[in-house]
Every structure is written in structure tokens, then in C-alpha cells.
Amino acid sequence: MPKIPSYHLFPTAETASKTLAAEIGELVSSRAAAGQSAVLGLATGSTPIPLYEELVCLHRKGLSFANVTTFNLDEYLGLERKHKESYWHFMHTHLFDHINIPPGNIYIPDGTIADENLQGHCLDFENAIVRAGGIDLQVLGIGRNGHIGFNEPGASPEVRTHVTSLNKVTIADAAESFDGPQNVPARAITMGVGTILDARRVVLLAFGGSKAGIVNRALTPGITSEVPATYLQLHDNVSFFVDTDAGAAIEASSPPE
Ligand code: F6R
């Protein structure tokens, strides 16, 4: 039975991010106390930056990430790790360089893999998630076109980690950081919708007025491949954490939690 994700309205991106960071901190420390690991699915982009700042703060206050394994949603194809727009670079700059996660526990799709090895690489990524015990909590952002990860409009719900072509809205949104649309990589590796839906819990963050329309659509009954975020209605443990601007157009009949 499809289920509309619950949504939580926060006055600012910072308050939403602090709430999610506290939830992640709880998960990580309770698992550590039980001698277990915690597996996080992570996103890049502007949205999770305040979350990563807060996780770094929690680490400075004593939270250990020694028992954490992470899987990033996606990576541009054709970018070296050290390229300033690679997601490898983003994640190390904003999070991994500032916490004590063991480097061997960090999984980010490799954007430098040759075409003939891509299929194997995607399979290895999926297998690593299974070996880690599955993702406990997946953090998502949302594209203005409704993409999650780089599952663009038209994506199917069963698909696993794969190579995809970026949609024109996605390229336009990335154009500024790449100094022009012609420099944005045309392809990326992304976890599939199926991979995302296998996470035990999903929290989608959305901040700012440019996300208001798509947030409302994702929270409106009706699953369509044209808005991949509507596939989250197939999962029974999804929360949207939105700030006032991103939540401004929500018409959902259920009140915020
Ligand atoms: C990034 C990702 C994308 C972004 C989305 C929103 O790893 O998977 O789906 O979450 O494009 O990007 P921002 O946060 O820059 O608006």
C-alpha cells in the first residue's frame, strides 16, 4: 500500500539539520554501545552541508564514527577524485576529513572507472551494501525535477546502482559550479531507486523556495516515474525535513508531525 511520507516543518535549514544530526548521533552511539556498526547512506549538494557541519560538531563533542560505514548516492562520471566538483572531494571537504570514520568504511561510486568496467563496479557497490548489512538511514536531497540521487524523470523503481544520463534541469542546476553547462559531466553513477527503497529509514531534506513545488508534488498521492521522489511513497519509513520556504506549498491533507 503506498503511504505518503510524513513531513516535519522547521523554521530554518539549521534546525532541521540539527534534528537529523541528533537522530544520526543516537543511531551511531547506540550501535556502538551494543558493539555494532551503523550504516549511513549520504547525499551531496548544497542541502546536506549544514547536516555535515552539525555532525562534525557532534564529533568534536565526543561522537565517534569508528563504527560507521557510509555509502554515497552518486558520483559524476569522468571526474577525478580531486576535481573540485567531484562528490568524493565534496564529502571529504565537508565531512570525512573532520571525523574519525575509517577510510575503508567509505564507499563512493568511482567516477574514473572505464566504461567496460562500469557494470562490475555498480555490482560491487551493491554487494558492499549487502555485506555491510544494508543501509540503516539514507539521507536524500531532491532535485527541482524530482530526482533522488541521479534517478532522473523516467527512472524505474526497481533499478539498482547504475550509470545514468543527467537530465537537462540537473545540468542547468549544476552549470554555475562547473562554469557553464558544457562542462557538466553528461553521465553519473547513481544508486537506483530500488537501492534507496531498501534502506531501513529515509530522511529527505529540502530547503528553500525553489524546492516548494516539487516537495508538494512528492507528498501528493500518485506515484509517477516523471517524479522519481514519488517512489518514496512505496516505503513505510520516510520523513521529509523541510524548512518554511520548501514547505510553503504543501497541500497534503495530513498535518505535519
Ligand atoms: C546529490 C544528489 C542529488 C541532490 C539534489 C539536490 O548526491 O543525489 O539528488 O540531492 O540534486 O541538490 P541540492 O542540494 O544542491 O539542491
Coordinates of C-alpha atoms and ligand atoms in Angstrom, one line a residue:
M1 CA 0.0 0.0 0.0
P2 CA 1.5 3.4 -0.9
K3 CA 2.0 5.7 2.0
I4 CA 2.6 9.5 1.9
P5 CA 5.8 10.3 3.7
S6 CA 5.5 12.2 7.0
Y7 CA 6.8 15.7 6.9
H8 CA 8.3 17.9 9.5
L9 CA 8.4 21.7 9.1
F10 CA 11.4 23.5 10.6
P11 CA 11.9 27.3 10.9
T12 CA 15.3 27.0 9.3
A13 CA 17.7 24.6 7.5
E14 CA 19.9 24.7 10.6
T15 CA 17.2 23.5 12.9
A16 CA 16.2 20.7 10.5
S17 CA 19.8 19.7 10.1
K18 CA 20.4 19.6 13.9
T19 CA 17.4 17.4 14.4
L20 CA 18.7 14.9 11.8
A21 CA 22.2 15.1 13.1
A22 CA 20.9 14.2 16.6
E23 CA 19.0 11.2 15.2
I24 CA 22.1 10.0 13.4
G25 CA 24.2 10.6 16.5
E26 CA 21.7 8.5 18.5
L27 CA 21.9 5.7 16.0
V28 CA 25.7 5.7 15.8
S29 CA 26.2 5.8 19.6
S30 CA 23.5 3.2 20.5
R31 CA 25.0 0.8 17.9
A32 CA 28.5 1.4 19.3
A33 CA 27.2 0.7 22.8
A34 CA 25.9 -2.6 21.5
G35 CA 29.2 -3.4 19.7
Q36 CA 27.5 -2.9 16.3
S37 CA 28.1 -0.8 13.3
A38 CA 25.8 1.9 11.8
V39 CA 25.4 2.2 8.0
L40 CA 24.5 5.6 6.6
G41 CA 23.5 6.5 3.0
L42 CA 24.7 10.0 2.2
A43 CA 23.9 12.8 -0.3
T44 CA 25.9 15.7 -1.7
G45 CA 24.8 19.1 -3.0
S46 CA 24.1 22.3 -1.1
T47 CA 21.3 20.8 1.0
P48 CA 23.2 18.5 3.4
I49 CA 26.0 20.9 4.1
P50 CA 24.5 22.1 7.4
L51 CA 23.9 18.5 8.4
Y52 CA 27.6 17.7 7.9
E53 CA 28.6 20.8 9.8
E54 CA 26.5 19.6 12.7
L55 CA 27.9 16.0 12.5
V56 CA 31.4 17.5 12.7
C57 CA 30.3 19.5 15.8
L58 CA 29.0 16.3 17.4
H59 CA 32.3 14.6 16.7
R60 CA 34.2 17.4 18.3
K61 CA 31.9 17.0 21.3
G62 CA 32.8 13.3 21.5
L63 CA 30.7 11.3 19.0
S64 CA 32.9 8.6 17.4
F65 CA 32.4 7.5 13.8
A66 CA 34.7 4.5 14.3
N67 CA 31.8 2.1 13.9
V68 CA 30.2 3.9 10.9
T69 CA 30.1 2.7 7.2
T70 CA 28.8 5.1 4.6
F71 CA 27.6 4.8 1.0
N72 CA 27.2 7.8 -1.1
L73 CA 24.3 8.1 -3.5
D74 CA 26.2 9.1 -6.6
E75 CA 29.2 10.5 -8.4
Y76 CA 29.8 12.2 -11.8
L77 CA 31.4 10.0 -14.4
G78 CA 34.6 11.3 -15.8
L79 CA 35.8 13.4 -12.8
E80 CA 39.0 12.7 -10.9
R81 CA 38.5 12.4 -7.2
K82 CA 40.4 15.6 -6.7
H83 CA 38.3 17.6 -9.1
K84 CA 36.6 20.4 -7.0
E85 CA 33.1 19.3 -8.2
S86 CA 33.6 15.6 -7.6
Y87 CA 31.4 14.2 -4.9
W88 CA 34.5 12.4 -3.5
H89 CA 36.0 15.9 -3.0
F90 CA 32.8 17.3 -1.6
M91 CA 32.4 14.5 1.0
H92 CA 36.0 14.7 2.2
T93 CA 35.9 18.5 2.4
H94 CA 32.6 18.7 4.3
L95 CA 32.7 15.6 6.4
F96 CA 35.2 12.8 6.1
D97 CA 38.3 14.9 6.7
H98 CA 36.9 16.1 10.0
I99 CA 35.6 12.9 11.7
N100 CA 37.2 9.6 12.7
I101 CA 35.5 7.3 10.1
P102 CA 37.9 4.6 9.0
P103 CA 38.7 5.3 5.3
G104 CA 38.0 1.7 4.4
N105 CA 34.4 2.2 5.5
I106 CA 33.7 5.0 3.0
Y107 CA 32.0 3.9 -0.3
I108 CA 31.5 6.5 -3.0
P109 CA 30.9 5.4 -6.6
D110 CA 34.2 5.8 -8.6
G111 CA 33.7 8.4 -11.4
T112 CA 37.0 7.3 -13.0
I113 CA 36.1 3.8 -13.9
A114 CA 36.4 2.8 -17.6
D115 CA 33.2 2.1 -19.5
E116 CA 33.9 -1.6 -19.8
N117 CA 34.3 -2.0 -16.0
L118 CA 31.2 0.1 -15.0
Q119 CA 28.8 -2.7 -14.8
G120 CA 31.1 -4.7 -12.4
H121 CA 31.7 -1.5 -10.4
C122 CA 28.0 -0.9 -9.9
L123 CA 27.5 -4.6 -8.8
D124 CA 30.4 -4.3 -6.4
F125 CA 28.8 -1.3 -4.9
E126 CA 25.5 -3.1 -4.4
N127 CA 27.3 -6.1 -2.9
A128 CA 29.2 -3.9 -0.5
I129 CA 25.9 -2.5 0.8
V130 CA 24.7 -6.1 1.4
R131 CA 27.9 -7.1 3.1
A132 CA 27.6 -4.1 5.4
G133 CA 24.1 -5.3 6.5
G134 CA 22.1 -2.8 4.4
I135 CA 21.6 0.9 4.9
D136 CA 20.1 1.9 8.3
L137 CA 19.4 5.6 7.4
Q138 CA 19.6 7.1 3.9
V139 CA 19.8 10.9 3.6
L140 CA 18.4 12.4 0.5
G141 CA 18.1 15.8 -1.2
I142 CA 15.6 16.4 -4.0
G143 CA 16.2 17.9 -7.4
R144 CA 13.8 20.6 -8.8
N145 CA 12.7 17.9 -11.3
G146 CA 12.0 15.4 -8.5
H147 CA 15.2 13.4 -8.9
I148 CA 16.6 11.5 -5.9
G149 CA 20.2 10.6 -6.2
F150 CA 20.6 10.9 -10.0
N151 CA 17.4 8.9 -10.7
E152 CA 16.0 11.3 -13.2
P153 CA 12.4 11.6 -14.5
G154 CA 11.6 8.4 -16.3
A155 CA 13.6 6.2 -13.8
S156 CA 12.1 2.9 -12.9
P157 CA 11.5 1.8 -9.3
E158 CA 13.4 -1.5 -9.5
V159 CA 16.6 -0.2 -10.8
R160 CA 19.8 -0.7 -8.7
T161 CA 23.2 1.1 -8.8
H162 CA 23.7 2.1 -12.5
V163 CA 25.0 4.6 -15.0
T164 CA 22.6 7.3 -16.0
S165 CA 22.5 10.4 -18.2
L166 CA 21.8 13.7 -16.5
N167 CA 18.6 15.4 -17.2
K168 CA 18.6 19.0 -18.7
V169 CA 17.3 20.5 -15.4
T170 CA 20.0 18.8 -13.5
I171 CA 22.7 20.0 -15.9
A172 CA 21.2 23.6 -15.8
D173 CA 21.3 23.5 -11.9
A174 CA 25.0 22.3 -11.9
A175 CA 26.1 24.7 -14.7
E176 CA 27.2 27.5 -12.4
S177 CA 29.6 25.4 -10.3
F178 CA 31.1 23.9 -13.5
D179 CA 31.4 27.4 -15.2
G180 CA 28.9 26.6 -17.9
P181 CA 26.6 23.7 -18.9
Q182 CA 29.1 22.4 -21.4
N183 CA 31.4 21.4 -18.6
V184 CA 28.9 19.4 -16.6
P185 CA 29.5 15.7 -17.0
A186 CA 26.8 14.1 -19.1
R187 CA 26.7 10.9 -17.1
A188 CA 26.8 9.8 -13.5
I189 CA 26.8 6.6 -11.4
T190 CA 23.9 6.5 -9.0
M191 CA 22.3 4.2 -6.5
G192 CA 19.0 3.1 -8.1
V193 CA 15.5 3.8 -6.7
G194 CA 15.4 0.1 -5.7
T195 CA 18.7 0.6 -3.7
I196 CA 17.2 3.6 -2.0
L197 CA 14.0 1.9 -1.1
D198 CA 15.9 -0.9 0.6
A199 CA 17.2 1.5 3.2
R200 CA 15.5 0.9 6.5
R201 CA 14.8 4.6 7.0
V202 CA 15.0 7.5 4.6
V203 CA 15.1 11.2 5.5
L204 CA 14.7 13.7 2.7
L205 CA 16.0 17.2 3.3
A206 CA 14.6 20.1 1.3
F207 CA 15.4 23.8 1.9
G208 CA 14.4 27.0 0.1
G209 CA 11.6 28.2 -2.1
S210 CA 12.9 26.6 -5.3
K211 CA 12.0 23.2 -3.8
A212 CA 8.5 24.1 -2.7
G213 CA 6.6 22.9 -5.8
I214 CA 8.4 19.6 -6.0
V215 CA 8.1 18.9 -2.3
N216 CA 4.4 19.4 -2.6
R217 CA 4.2 17.0 -5.6
A218 CA 6.3 14.4 -3.8
L219 CA 3.9 14.5 -0.8
T220 CA 0.8 14.3 -3.0
P221 CA -0.7 10.8 -3.6
G222 CA 0.1 9.4 -7.0
I223 CA 3.3 7.6 -7.9
T224 CA 4.9 8.5 -11.3
S225 CA 8.2 7.9 -13.0
E226 CA 8.1 11.5 -14.1
V227 CA 8.7 12.5 -10.4
P228 CA 11.1 9.8 -9.0
A229 CA 10.7 11.2 -5.4
T230 CA 7.1 9.9 -5.6
Y231 CA 8.5 6.4 -5.4
L232 CA 9.2 7.2 -1.7
Q233 CA 5.5 6.6 -1.3
L234 CA 6.4 2.9 -1.6
H235 CA 8.4 3.0 1.6
D236 CA 6.9 2.9 5.0
N237 CA 9.6 4.8 6.9
V238 CA 10.3 8.1 5.1
S239 CA 10.3 11.6 6.6
F240 CA 10.7 14.9 4.8
F241 CA 12.5 17.5 6.9
V242 CA 11.7 20.8 5.2
D243 CA 12.2 24.5 6.1
T244 CA 9.4 27.0 6.0
D245 CA 10.2 28.0 2.4
A246 CA 10.4 24.5 1.0
G247 CA 7.2 23.6 2.9
A248 CA 5.3 26.6 1.7
A249 CA 3.3 24.9 -1.0
I250 CA 2.4 21.6 0.9
E251 CA -1.3 20.9 0.4
A252 CA -1.1 17.4 1.9
S253 CA -4.2 16.5 3.9
S254 CA -2.2 15.1 6.8
P255 CA -0.8 17.7 9.2
P256 CA 3.0 17.9 9.8
E257 CA 4.3 15.7 12.6
Ligands
F6R1 C1 23.3 14.5 -4.5 C2 22.1 14.0 -5.1 C3 21.1 14.9 -5.6 C4 20.8 16.2 -4.8 C5 19.8 17.1 -5.5 C6 19.6 18.4 -4.7 O1 24.1 13.5 -4.0 O2 21.9 12.9 -5.0 O3 19.9 14.2 -5.8 O4 20.4 15.8 -3.5 O5 20.2 17.4 -6.8 O6 20.8 19.1 -4.8 P1 20.9 20.5 -3.9 O7 21.0 20.0 -2.5 O8 22.3 21.1 -4.4 O9 19.8 21.3 -4.2

